[in-house]
Coordinates of C-alpha atoms in Angstrom, one line a residue:
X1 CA 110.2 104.6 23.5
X2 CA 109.0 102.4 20.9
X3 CA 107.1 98.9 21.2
X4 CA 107.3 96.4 18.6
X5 CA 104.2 95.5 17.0
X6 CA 104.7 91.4 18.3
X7 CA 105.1 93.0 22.0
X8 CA 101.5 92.5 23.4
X9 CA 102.6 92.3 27.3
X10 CA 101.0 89.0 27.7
X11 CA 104.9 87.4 27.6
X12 CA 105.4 89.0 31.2
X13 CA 105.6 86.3 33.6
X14 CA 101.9 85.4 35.6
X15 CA 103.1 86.5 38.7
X16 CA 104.4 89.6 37.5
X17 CA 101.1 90.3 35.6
X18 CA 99.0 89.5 39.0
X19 CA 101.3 92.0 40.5
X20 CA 100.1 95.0 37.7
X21 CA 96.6 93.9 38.2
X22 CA 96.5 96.6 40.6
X23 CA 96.9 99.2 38.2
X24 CA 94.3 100.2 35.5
X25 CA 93.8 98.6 32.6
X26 CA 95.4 100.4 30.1
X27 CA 98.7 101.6 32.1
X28 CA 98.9 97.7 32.8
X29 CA 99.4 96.8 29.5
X30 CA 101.8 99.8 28.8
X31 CA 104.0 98.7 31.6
X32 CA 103.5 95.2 31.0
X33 CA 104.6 95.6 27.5
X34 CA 108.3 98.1 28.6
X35 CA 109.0 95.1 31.3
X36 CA 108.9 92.8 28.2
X37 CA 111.1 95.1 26.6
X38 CA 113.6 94.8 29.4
X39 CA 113.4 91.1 29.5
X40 CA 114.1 91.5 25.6
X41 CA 116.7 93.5 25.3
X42 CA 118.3 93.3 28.9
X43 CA 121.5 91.0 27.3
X44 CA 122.2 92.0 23.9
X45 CA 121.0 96.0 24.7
X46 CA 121.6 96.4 28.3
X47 CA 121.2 100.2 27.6
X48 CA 118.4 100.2 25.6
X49 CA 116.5 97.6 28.3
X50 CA 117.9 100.5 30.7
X51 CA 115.6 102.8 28.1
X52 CA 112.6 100.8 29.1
X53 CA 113.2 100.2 32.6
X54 CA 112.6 103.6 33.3
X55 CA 109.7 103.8 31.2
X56 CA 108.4 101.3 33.7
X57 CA 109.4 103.3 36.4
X58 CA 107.8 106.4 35.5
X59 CA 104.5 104.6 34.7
X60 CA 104.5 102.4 37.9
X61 CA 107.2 102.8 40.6
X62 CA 105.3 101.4 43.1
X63 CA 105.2 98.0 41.8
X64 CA 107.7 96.2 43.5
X65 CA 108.3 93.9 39.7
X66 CA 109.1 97.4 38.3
X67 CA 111.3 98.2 40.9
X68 CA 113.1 94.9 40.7
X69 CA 113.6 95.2 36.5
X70 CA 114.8 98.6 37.1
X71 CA 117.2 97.3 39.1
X72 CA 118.3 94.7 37.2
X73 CA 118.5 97.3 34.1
X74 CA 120.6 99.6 35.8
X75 CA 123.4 96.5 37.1
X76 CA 123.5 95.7 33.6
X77 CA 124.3 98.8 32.5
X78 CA 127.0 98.9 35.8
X79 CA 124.9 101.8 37.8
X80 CA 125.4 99.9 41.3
X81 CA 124.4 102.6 43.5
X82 CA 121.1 102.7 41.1
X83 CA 120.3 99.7 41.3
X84 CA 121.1 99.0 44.7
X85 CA 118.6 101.4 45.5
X86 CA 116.3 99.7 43.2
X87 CA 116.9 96.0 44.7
X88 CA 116.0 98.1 48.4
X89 CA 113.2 99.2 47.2
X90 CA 111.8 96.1 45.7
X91 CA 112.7 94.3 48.5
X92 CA 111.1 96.6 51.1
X93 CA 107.8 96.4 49.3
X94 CA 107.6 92.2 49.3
X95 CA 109.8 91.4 52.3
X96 CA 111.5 88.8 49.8
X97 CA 115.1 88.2 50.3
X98 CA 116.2 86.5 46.7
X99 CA 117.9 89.9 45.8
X100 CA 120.3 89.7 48.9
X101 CA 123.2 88.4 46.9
X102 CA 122.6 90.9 43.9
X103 CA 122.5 93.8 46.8
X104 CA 126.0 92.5 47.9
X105 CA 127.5 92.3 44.2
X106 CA 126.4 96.1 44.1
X107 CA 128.1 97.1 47.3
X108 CA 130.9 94.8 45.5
X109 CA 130.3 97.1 42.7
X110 CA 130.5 100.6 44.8
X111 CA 133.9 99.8 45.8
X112 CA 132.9 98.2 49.2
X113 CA 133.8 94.6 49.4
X114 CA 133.8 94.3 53.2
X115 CA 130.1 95.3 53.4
X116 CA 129.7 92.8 50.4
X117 CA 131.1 90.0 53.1
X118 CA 129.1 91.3 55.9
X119 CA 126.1 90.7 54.1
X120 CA 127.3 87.1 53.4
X121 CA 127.2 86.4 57.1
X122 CA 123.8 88.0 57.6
X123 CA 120.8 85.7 58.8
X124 CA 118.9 86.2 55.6
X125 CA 121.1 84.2 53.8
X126 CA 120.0 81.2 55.4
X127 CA 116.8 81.9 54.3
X128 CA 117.7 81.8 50.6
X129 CA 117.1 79.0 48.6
X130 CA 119.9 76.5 47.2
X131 CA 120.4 79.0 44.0
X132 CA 120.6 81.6 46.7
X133 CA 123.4 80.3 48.8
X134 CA 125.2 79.8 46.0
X135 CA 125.1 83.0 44.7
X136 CA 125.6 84.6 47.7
X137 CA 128.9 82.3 47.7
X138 CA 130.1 83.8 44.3
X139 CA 129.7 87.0 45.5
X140 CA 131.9 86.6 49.1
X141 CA 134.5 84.7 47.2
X142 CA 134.6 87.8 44.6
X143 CA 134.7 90.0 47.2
X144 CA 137.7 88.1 48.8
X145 CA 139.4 88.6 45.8
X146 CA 138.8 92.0 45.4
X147 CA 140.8 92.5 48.8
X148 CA 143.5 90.3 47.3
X149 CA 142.4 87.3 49.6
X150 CA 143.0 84.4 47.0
X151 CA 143.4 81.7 49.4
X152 CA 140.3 82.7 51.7
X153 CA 138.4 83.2 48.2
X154 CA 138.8 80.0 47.0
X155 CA 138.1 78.3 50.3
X156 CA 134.6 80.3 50.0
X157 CA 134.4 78.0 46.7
X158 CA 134.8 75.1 48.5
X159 CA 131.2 73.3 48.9
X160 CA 129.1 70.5 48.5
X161 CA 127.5 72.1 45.6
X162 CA 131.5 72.1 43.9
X163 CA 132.0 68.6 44.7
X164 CA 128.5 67.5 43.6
X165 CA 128.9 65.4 40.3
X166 CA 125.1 66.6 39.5
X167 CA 124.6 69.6 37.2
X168 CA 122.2 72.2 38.3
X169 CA 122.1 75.6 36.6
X170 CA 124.8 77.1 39.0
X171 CA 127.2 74.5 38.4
X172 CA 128.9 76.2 35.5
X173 CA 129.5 79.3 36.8
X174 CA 130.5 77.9 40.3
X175 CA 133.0 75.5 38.7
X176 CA 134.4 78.5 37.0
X177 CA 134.7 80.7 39.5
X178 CA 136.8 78.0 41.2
X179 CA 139.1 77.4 38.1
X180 CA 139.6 81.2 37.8
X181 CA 140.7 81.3 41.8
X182 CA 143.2 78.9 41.4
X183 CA 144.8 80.2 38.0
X184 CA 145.0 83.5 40.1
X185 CA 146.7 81.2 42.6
X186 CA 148.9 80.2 40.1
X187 CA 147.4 76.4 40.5
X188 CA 147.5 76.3 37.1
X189 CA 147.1 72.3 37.1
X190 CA 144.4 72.5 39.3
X191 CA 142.4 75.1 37.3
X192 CA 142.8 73.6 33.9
X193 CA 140.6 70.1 35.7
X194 CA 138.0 72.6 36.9
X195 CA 138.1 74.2 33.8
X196 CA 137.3 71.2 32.3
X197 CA 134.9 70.4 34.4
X198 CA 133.2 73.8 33.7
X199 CA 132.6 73.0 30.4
X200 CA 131.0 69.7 31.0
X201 CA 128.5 71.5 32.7
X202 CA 128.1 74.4 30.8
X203 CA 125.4 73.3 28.4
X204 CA 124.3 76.8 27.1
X205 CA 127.7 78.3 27.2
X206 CA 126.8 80.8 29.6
X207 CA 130.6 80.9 30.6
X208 CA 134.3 81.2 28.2
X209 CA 134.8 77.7 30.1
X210 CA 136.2 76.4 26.6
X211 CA 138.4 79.2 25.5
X212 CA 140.1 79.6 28.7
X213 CA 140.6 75.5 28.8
X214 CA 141.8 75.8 25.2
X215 CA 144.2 79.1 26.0
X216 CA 145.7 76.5 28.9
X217 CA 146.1 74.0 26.4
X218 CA 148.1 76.4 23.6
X219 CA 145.1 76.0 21.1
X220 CA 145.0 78.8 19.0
X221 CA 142.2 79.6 17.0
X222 CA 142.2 80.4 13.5
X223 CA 139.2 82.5 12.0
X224 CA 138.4 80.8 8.8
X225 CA 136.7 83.7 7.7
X226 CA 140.3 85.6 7.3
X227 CA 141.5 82.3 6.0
X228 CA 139.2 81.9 3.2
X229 CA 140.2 85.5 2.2
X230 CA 143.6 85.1 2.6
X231 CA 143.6 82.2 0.2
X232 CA 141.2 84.4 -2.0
X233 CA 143.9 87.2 -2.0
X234 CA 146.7 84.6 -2.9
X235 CA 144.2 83.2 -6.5
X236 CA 144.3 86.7 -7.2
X237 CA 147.8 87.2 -7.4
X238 CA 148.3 84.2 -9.2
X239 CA 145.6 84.8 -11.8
X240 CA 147.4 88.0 -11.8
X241 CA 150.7 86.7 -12.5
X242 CA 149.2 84.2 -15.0
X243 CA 147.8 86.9 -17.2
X244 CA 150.9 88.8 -17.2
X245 CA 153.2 85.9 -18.1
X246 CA 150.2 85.3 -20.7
X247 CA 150.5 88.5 -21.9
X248 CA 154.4 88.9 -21.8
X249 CA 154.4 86.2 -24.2
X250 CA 152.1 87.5 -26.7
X251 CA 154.0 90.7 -26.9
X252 CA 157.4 88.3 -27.8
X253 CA 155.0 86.8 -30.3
X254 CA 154.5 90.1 -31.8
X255 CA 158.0 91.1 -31.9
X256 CA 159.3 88.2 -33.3
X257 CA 156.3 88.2 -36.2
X258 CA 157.6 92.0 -36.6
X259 CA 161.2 90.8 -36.7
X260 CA 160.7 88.5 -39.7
X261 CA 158.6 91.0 -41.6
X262 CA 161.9 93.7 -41.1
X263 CA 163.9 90.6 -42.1
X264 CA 161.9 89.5 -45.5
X265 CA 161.9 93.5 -46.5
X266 CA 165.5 94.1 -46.3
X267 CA 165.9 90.6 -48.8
X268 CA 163.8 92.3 -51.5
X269 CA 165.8 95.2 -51.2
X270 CA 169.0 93.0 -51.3
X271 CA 167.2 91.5 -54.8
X272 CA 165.8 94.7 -56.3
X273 CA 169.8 95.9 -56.5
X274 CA 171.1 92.9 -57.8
X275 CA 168.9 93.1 -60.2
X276 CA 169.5 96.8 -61.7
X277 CA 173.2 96.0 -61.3
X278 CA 172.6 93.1 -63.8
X279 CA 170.5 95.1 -66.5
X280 CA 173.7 97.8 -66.0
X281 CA 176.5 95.1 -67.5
X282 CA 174.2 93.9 -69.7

């Protein structure tokens, strides 16, 4: 697949890059440069960062970075039993557990929301850092749902991290998560405050916080774009009518000037035959 000309590889985080050291020189930078690709591309193009990701994979599957963006390419693109296979593999080859949770989401994926919560109880959750847990707490409160546990899911919600007034770069989404839970619950007074509260702490809009508060609230949004036409449309029709009624009246114009003419040629003809009856008595 094609690399941009401003892809020189050297974006790829240092870690990552230490980890293709290994490999020679050349096939370094050509993997380097498809893993950027996949960073690139992963959220607007989730197929085309698949595209890359298995560029990667060809050139180096036994670099546990490749395995891992693989992975990642192929939950993008909703291939959970690909990418669970993936996330193994990566994980086999460093011994790191920070893709627990995404390995759980997958099995959440494949239909199977029980191993999803077994998984949640496993040891190596503890040993995931504070991001981690929480993740690993979106995922067992998802998979609660997807057994129809609503109450049990949004006890899972329930945690220090929720109650903490501090933002930190899960807050959003666990906020969220929360409100969603209870509108499911039909706590629909409930969810509108933690949907506010989502939106306080979504600074890059990485959630529909806002449109769901609004939605709640009745606030429906108009695109202006349609508007402006709309308006556009209606000066048309007016010009339109304008120039008609412009040009109805010049047409009256016209027959009334015609009228007068038919009128002033019908008094010469009256005055033409007075005239020869005169010159007849005389």
């Amino acid at each position: 697949m094609p690399i941009p000309e401003d892809v020189t590889g050297d974006e790829i985080d240092k870690d990552v890059r230490q980890e293709l050291q290994s490999l020679p020189k050349g096939l370094a930078e050509d993997v380097a440069k498809n893993l950027v690709m996949v960073a690139r591309l992963i959220d607007e193009d989730p197929e085309g960062a698949y595209g890359y990701s298995k560029v990667a994979l060809r050139l180096a599957s036994r670099v546990a970075a490749v395995r891992e963006a693989a992975g990642f390419a192929a939950y993008a693109n909703q291939k959970y039993s690909e990418a669970l296979a993936e996330f193994r593999a990566a994980r086999r080859m460093t011994g790191n557990v920070d893709l627990w949770p995404m390995m759980a989401d997958c099995e959440r994926g494949l239909g199977r929301p029980e191993k999803a919560l077994d998984m949640a109880g496993a040891p190596d959750v503890h040993k995931l850092d504070k991001a981690g847990q929480v993740e690993m707490r979106l995922v067992a409160a998802g998979a609660r749902r997807d057994m129809g546990q609503l109450d049990a899911a949004i006890v899972t919600l329930q945690s220090p991290e929720l109650a903490s007034s501090s933002v930190q770069p899960w807050t959003a989404r666990l906020r969220y998560a929360y409100a969603d839970a209870l509108l499911a619950a039909d706590r629909t007074g409930e969810a509108r405050e933690w949907f506010a509260k989502a939106v306080e702490a979504d600074r890059d809009g990485s959630t529909d916080a806002s449109d769901r508060l609004a939605e709640l609230d009745g606030v429906e949004f108009v695109d202006a774009l349609v508007e402006d036409e709309d308006d556009d449309q209606v000066e048309d029709e007016d010009e339109s009518g304008d120039e008609a009624e412009g040009l109805s009246e010049e047409t009256s114009d016209e027959i009334e000037v015609e009228d007068d003419v038919d009128v002033e040629d019908d008094a010469d003809v009256e005055d033409k035959a007075d005239a020869e009856d005169d010159a007849k008595k005389d």
